[in-house]
Short mmCIF file of C-alpha atoms in Angstrom, two decimals:
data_model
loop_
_atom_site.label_atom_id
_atom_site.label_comp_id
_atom_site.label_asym_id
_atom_site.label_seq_id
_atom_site.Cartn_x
_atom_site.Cartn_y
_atom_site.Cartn_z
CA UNK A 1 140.03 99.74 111.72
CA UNK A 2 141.63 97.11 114.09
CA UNK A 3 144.21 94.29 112.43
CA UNK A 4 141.38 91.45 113.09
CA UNK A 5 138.84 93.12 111.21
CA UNK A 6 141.29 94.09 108.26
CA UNK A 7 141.68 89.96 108.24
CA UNK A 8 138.13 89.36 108.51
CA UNK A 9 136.82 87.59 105.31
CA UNK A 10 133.43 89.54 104.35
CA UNK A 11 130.49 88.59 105.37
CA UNK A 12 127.11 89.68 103.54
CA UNK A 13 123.38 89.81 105.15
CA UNK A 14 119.97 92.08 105.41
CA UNK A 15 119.29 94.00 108.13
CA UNK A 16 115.41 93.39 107.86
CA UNK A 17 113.38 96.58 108.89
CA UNK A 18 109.95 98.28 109.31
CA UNK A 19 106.84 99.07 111.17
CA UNK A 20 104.93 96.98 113.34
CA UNK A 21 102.66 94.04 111.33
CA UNK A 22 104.53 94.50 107.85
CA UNK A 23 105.54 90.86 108.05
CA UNK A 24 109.17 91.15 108.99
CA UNK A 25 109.53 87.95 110.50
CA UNK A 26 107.46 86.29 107.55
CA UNK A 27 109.85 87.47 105.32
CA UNK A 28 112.67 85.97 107.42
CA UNK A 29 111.35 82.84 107.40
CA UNK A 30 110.29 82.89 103.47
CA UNK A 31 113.96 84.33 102.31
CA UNK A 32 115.90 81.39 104.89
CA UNK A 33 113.86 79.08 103.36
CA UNK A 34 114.41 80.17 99.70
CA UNK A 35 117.79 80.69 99.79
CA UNK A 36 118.32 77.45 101.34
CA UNK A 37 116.99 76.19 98.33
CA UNK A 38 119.39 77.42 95.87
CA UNK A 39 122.02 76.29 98.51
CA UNK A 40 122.73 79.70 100.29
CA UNK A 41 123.62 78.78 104.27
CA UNK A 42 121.39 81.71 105.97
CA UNK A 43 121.66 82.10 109.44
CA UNK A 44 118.69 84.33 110.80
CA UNK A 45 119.26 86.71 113.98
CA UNK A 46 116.92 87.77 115.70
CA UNK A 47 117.46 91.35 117.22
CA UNK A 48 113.46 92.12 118.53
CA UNK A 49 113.48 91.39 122.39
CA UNK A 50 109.63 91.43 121.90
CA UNK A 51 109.43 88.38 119.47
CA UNK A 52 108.71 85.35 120.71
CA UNK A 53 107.24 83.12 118.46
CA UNK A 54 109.40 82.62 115.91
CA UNK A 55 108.92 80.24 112.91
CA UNK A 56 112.43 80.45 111.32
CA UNK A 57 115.59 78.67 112.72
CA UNK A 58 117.02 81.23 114.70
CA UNK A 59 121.11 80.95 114.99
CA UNK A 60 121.45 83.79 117.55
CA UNK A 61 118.33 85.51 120.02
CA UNK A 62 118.89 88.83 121.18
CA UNK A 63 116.40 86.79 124.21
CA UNK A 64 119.76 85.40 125.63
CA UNK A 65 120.83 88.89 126.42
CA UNK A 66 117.55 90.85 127.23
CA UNK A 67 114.15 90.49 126.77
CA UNK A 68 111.57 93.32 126.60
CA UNK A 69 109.11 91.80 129.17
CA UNK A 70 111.38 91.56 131.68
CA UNK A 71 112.85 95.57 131.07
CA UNK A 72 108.93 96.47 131.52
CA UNK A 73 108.62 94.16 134.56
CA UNK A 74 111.98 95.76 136.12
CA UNK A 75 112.51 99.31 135.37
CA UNK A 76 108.74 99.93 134.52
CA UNK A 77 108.77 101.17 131.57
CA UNK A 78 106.41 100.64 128.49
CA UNK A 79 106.74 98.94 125.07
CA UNK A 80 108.28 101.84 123.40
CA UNK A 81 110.68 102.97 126.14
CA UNK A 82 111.59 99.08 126.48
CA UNK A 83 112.59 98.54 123.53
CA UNK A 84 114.93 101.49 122.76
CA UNK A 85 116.72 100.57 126.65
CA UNK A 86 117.19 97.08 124.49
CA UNK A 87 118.58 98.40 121.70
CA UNK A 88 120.61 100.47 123.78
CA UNK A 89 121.74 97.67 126.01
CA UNK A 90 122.84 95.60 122.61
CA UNK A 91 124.77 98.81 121.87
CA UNK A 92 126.53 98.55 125.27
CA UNK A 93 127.24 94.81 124.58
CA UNK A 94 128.82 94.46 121.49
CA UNK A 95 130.60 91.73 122.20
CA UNK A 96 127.98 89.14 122.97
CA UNK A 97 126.64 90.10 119.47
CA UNK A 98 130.61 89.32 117.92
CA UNK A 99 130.98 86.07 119.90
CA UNK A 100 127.54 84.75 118.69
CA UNK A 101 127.96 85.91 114.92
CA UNK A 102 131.51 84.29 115.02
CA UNK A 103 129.67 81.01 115.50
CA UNK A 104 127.67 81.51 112.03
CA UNK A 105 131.23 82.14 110.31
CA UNK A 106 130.75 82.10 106.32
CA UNK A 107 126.73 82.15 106.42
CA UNK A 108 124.75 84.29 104.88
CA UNK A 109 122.88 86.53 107.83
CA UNK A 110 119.35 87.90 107.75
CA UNK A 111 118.69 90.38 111.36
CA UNK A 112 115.09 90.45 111.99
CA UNK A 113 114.81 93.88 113.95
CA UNK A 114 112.21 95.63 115.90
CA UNK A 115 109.11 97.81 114.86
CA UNK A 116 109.23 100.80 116.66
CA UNK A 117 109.98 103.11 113.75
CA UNK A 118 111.60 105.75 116.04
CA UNK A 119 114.51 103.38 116.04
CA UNK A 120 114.80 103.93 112.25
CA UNK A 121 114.28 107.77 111.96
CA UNK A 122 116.00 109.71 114.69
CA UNK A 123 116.84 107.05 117.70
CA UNK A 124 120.74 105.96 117.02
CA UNK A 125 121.25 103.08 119.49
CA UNK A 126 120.15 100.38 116.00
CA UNK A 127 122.00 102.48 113.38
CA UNK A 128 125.26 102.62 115.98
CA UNK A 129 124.43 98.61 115.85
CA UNK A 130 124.37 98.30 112.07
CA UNK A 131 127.77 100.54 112.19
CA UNK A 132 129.66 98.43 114.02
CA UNK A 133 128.79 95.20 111.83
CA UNK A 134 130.32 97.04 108.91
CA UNK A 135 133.24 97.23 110.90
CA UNK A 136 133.16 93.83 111.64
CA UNK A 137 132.96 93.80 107.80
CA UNK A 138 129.21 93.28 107.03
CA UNK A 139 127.95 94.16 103.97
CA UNK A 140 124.29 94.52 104.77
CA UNK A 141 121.54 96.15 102.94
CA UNK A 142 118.41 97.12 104.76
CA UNK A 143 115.16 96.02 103.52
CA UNK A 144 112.47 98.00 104.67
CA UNK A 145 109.02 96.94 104.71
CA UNK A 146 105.49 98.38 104.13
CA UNK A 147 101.91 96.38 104.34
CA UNK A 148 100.89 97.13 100.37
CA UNK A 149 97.72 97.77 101.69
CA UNK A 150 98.54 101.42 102.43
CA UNK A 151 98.43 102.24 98.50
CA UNK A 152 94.63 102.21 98.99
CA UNK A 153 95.14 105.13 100.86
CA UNK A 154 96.23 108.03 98.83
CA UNK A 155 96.75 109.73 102.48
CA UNK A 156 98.38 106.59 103.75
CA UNK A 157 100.69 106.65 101.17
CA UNK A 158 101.96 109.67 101.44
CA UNK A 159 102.68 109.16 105.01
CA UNK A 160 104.63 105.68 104.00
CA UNK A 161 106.99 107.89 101.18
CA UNK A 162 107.82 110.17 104.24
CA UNK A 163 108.40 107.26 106.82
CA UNK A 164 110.59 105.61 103.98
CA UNK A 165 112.60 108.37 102.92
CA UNK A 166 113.79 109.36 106.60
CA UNK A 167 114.58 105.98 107.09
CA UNK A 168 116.54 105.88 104.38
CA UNK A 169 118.50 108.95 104.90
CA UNK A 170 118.91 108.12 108.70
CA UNK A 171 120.10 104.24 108.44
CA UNK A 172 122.48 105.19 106.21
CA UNK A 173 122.86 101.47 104.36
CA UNK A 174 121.91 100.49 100.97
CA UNK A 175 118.50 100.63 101.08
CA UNK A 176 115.54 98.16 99.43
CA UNK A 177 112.31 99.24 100.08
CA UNK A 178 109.21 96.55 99.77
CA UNK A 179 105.87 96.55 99.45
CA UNK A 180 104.70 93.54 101.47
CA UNK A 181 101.19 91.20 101.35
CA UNK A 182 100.93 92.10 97.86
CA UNK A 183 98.77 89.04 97.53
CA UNK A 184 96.13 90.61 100.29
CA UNK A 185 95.95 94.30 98.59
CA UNK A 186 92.75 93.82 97.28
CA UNK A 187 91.34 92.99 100.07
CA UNK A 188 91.41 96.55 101.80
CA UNK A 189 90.09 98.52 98.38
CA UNK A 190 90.88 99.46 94.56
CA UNK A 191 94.01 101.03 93.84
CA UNK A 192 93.60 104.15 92.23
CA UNK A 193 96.39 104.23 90.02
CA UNK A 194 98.40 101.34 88.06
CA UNK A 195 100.59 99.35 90.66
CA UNK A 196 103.46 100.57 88.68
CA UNK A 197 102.26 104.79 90.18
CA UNK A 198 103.00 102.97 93.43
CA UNK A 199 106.16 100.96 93.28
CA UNK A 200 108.31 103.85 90.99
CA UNK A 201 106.62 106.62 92.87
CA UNK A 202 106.08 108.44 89.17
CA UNK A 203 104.66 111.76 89.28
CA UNK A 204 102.93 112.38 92.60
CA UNK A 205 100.70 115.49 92.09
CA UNK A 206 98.48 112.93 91.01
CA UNK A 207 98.08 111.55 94.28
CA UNK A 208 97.67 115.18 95.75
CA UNK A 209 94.64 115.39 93.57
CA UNK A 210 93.05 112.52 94.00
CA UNK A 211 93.58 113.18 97.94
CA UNK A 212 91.56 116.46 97.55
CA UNK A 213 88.58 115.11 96.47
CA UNK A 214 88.49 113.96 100.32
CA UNK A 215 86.89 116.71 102.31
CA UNK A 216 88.88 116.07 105.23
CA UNK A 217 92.36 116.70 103.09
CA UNK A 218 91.04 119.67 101.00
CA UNK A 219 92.02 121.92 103.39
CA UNK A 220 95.35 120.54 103.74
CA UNK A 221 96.63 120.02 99.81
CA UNK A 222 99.02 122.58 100.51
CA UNK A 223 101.00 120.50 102.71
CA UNK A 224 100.38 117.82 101.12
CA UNK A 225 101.94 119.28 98.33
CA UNK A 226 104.93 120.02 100.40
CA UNK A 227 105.62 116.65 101.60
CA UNK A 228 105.33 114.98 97.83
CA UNK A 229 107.91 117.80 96.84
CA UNK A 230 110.32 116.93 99.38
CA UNK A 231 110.17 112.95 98.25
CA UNK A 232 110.29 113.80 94.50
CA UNK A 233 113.14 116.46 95.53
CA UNK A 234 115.39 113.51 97.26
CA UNK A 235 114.07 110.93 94.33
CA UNK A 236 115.71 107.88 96.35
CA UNK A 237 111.92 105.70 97.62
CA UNK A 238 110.99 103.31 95.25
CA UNK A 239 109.59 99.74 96.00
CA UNK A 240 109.71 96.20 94.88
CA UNK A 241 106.51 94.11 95.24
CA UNK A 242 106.42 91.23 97.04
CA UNK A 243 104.03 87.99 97.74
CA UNK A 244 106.74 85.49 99.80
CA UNK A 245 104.45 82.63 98.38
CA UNK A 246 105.60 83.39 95.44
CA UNK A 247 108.77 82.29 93.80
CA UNK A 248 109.21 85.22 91.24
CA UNK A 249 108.92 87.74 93.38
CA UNK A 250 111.02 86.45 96.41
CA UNK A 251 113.44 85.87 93.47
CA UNK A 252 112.97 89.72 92.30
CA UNK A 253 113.22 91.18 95.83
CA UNK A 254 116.74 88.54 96.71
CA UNK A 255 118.47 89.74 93.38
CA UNK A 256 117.45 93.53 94.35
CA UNK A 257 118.92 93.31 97.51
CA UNK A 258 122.04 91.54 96.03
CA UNK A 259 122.44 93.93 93.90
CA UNK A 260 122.38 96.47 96.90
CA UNK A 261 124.97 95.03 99.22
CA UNK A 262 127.40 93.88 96.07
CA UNK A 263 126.46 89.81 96.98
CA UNK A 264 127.73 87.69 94.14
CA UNK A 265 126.63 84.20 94.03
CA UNK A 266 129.00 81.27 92.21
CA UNK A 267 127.92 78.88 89.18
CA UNK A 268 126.14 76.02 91.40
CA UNK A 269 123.69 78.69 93.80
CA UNK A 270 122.80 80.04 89.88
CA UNK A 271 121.69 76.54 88.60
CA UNK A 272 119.83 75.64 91.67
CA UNK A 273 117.91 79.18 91.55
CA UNK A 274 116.95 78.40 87.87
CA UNK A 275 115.97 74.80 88.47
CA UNK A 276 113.89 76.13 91.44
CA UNK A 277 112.22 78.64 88.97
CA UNK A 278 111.51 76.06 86.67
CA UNK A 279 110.29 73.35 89.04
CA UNK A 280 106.74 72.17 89.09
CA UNK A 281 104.73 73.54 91.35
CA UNK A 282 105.29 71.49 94.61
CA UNK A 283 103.36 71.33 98.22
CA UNK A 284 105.84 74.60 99.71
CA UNK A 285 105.19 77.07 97.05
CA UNK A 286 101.62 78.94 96.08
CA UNK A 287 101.44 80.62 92.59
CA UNK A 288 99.05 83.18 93.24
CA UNK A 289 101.44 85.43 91.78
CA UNK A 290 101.91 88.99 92.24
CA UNK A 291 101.55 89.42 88.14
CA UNK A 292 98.16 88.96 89.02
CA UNK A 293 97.25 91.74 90.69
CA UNK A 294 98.86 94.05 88.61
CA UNK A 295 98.13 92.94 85.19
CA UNK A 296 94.58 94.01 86.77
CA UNK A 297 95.85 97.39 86.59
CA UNK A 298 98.29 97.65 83.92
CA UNK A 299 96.57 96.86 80.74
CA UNK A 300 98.24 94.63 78.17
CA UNK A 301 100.32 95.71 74.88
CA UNK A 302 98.39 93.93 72.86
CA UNK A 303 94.97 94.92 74.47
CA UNK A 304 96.18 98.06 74.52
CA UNK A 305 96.71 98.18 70.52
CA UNK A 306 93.23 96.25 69.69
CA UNK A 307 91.91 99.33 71.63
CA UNK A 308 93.68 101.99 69.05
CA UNK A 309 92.80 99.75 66.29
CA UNK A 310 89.06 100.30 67.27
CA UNK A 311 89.53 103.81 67.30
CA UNK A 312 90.98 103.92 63.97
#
């Protein structure tokens, strides 16, 4: 490690991942605004050359270096191909990222990144990226997304546990996973299990049976079997639920993800975040909390003991 960044004062951020339409940029804009209200400075980069309208204050636009229409345009390639020559081309230019970051000195940093997932599970052009901020002494944690509406699909779902877990073990950073929209899960089908199956990941042979009752996957239980054997094996994937109009769960998901990348907020960003938890409920903020949907699948303690009562 060089002298400069043994003198570097640390710097903490997430490194916001995930496939295409999980609401990765939503997120960016919903965690810079919440943290700003318990007083955190967040400065949000933006690292996908294919995003262009952004609602967040962006401090630093990968745009300024490269964008991915133009890489099409030029060296006629398509959307995939694009954007790993992008991420490869921020590899090769390290130092515009330094000399823009430098400018957000002391902030807290939140990278929005691209959605190819190839760039997540075997493409190393983002995770030499990521590298190189920890030696610029970033302490990031990735937080990886997935649209909540794939627990509908017991097939889906399996698919999302494998996506996760390579991620996981291929990023190599403290990892948060999150189950995004949970306030729009209903409106793609019933869950079959309680929402807690989902976000612990609790015994999936379950999920192998229920998947069998589907013709089309009877005849291929035995690697499905495989595949949930290889997550349970690893037991790292679990997720956090989140609705980012809510205030409990972007609280939930922040402290997770604090607690992955060892952030450790002072006396006055503690009293705001309670005073914002206890605020009325103002024009910024919906409460269709994500309680909601799962107390529609968890049943209650106390229902749950008038029902033994009956029995008895």
């Amino acid at each position: 490690m060089s002298e400069a960044s043994k003198g570097a004062s640390l710097a903490f951020g997430q490194v916001v991942i995930g496939p295409p339409g999980s609401g990765k940029t939503t997120y960016c804009h919903g965690m810079q605004e919440f943290m700003g209200r318990i007083g955190r400075q967040v400065s949000v980069v933006n690292l996908d050359p294919a995003n262009e309208a952004m609602p967040y204050q962006c401090a630093v636009d990968i745009a300024e270096l490269i964008t991915l229409p133009d890489v099409m345009e030029n060296l006629k390639l398509g959307p995939n191909g694009g954007l790993i020559y992008c991420m490869e081309y921020l590899e090769a230019n390290f130092d515009w990222l330094q000399e823009k970051l430098a400018a957000c000195r002391g902030h807290y940093y939140l990278f929005d990144c691209p959605g190819q997932v190839e760039l997540y599970t075997h493409h190393d052009a983002l995770k030499n990226v990521f590298a190189q901020l920890a030696k610029w002494n970033f302490r990031l944690a990735a937080v990886h997304l997935v649209d909540s509406h794939y627990c509908t699909d017991p097939g889906k779902f399996i698919s999302v546990l494998c996506t996760s877990l390579a991620t996981m073990l291929h990023v190599e950073l403290p990892h948060v996973n999150v189950l995004s929209k949970m306030d729009l899960i209903e409106q793609y089908g019933k869950l079959a299990f309680n929402l807690d199956y989902y976000t612990e990941v609790l015994d999936l042979s379950y999920l192998v049976d229920h998947l069998a009752s589907d013709p089309f996957f009877r005849n291929y239980r035995r690697l499905n079997e495989k595949l949930v054997e290889v997550v349970e094996d690893y037991s790292l994937v679990s997720f956090v639920p989140l609705n980012v109009q809510d205030k409990e769960s972007m609280r939930q998901v922040m402290q997770a993800v604090d607690k992955a990348n060892g952030y450790s907020f002072g006396d006055q960003e503690h009293r705001s975040l309670e005073a914002l938890m206890s605020a009325a409920v103002g024009a910024d903020f919906h409460f269709a909390s994500t309680l909601a949907v799962q107390e529609k699948y968890v049943p209650s303690q106390d229902k749950a003991v008038e029902e033994e009562v009956m029995e008895l």
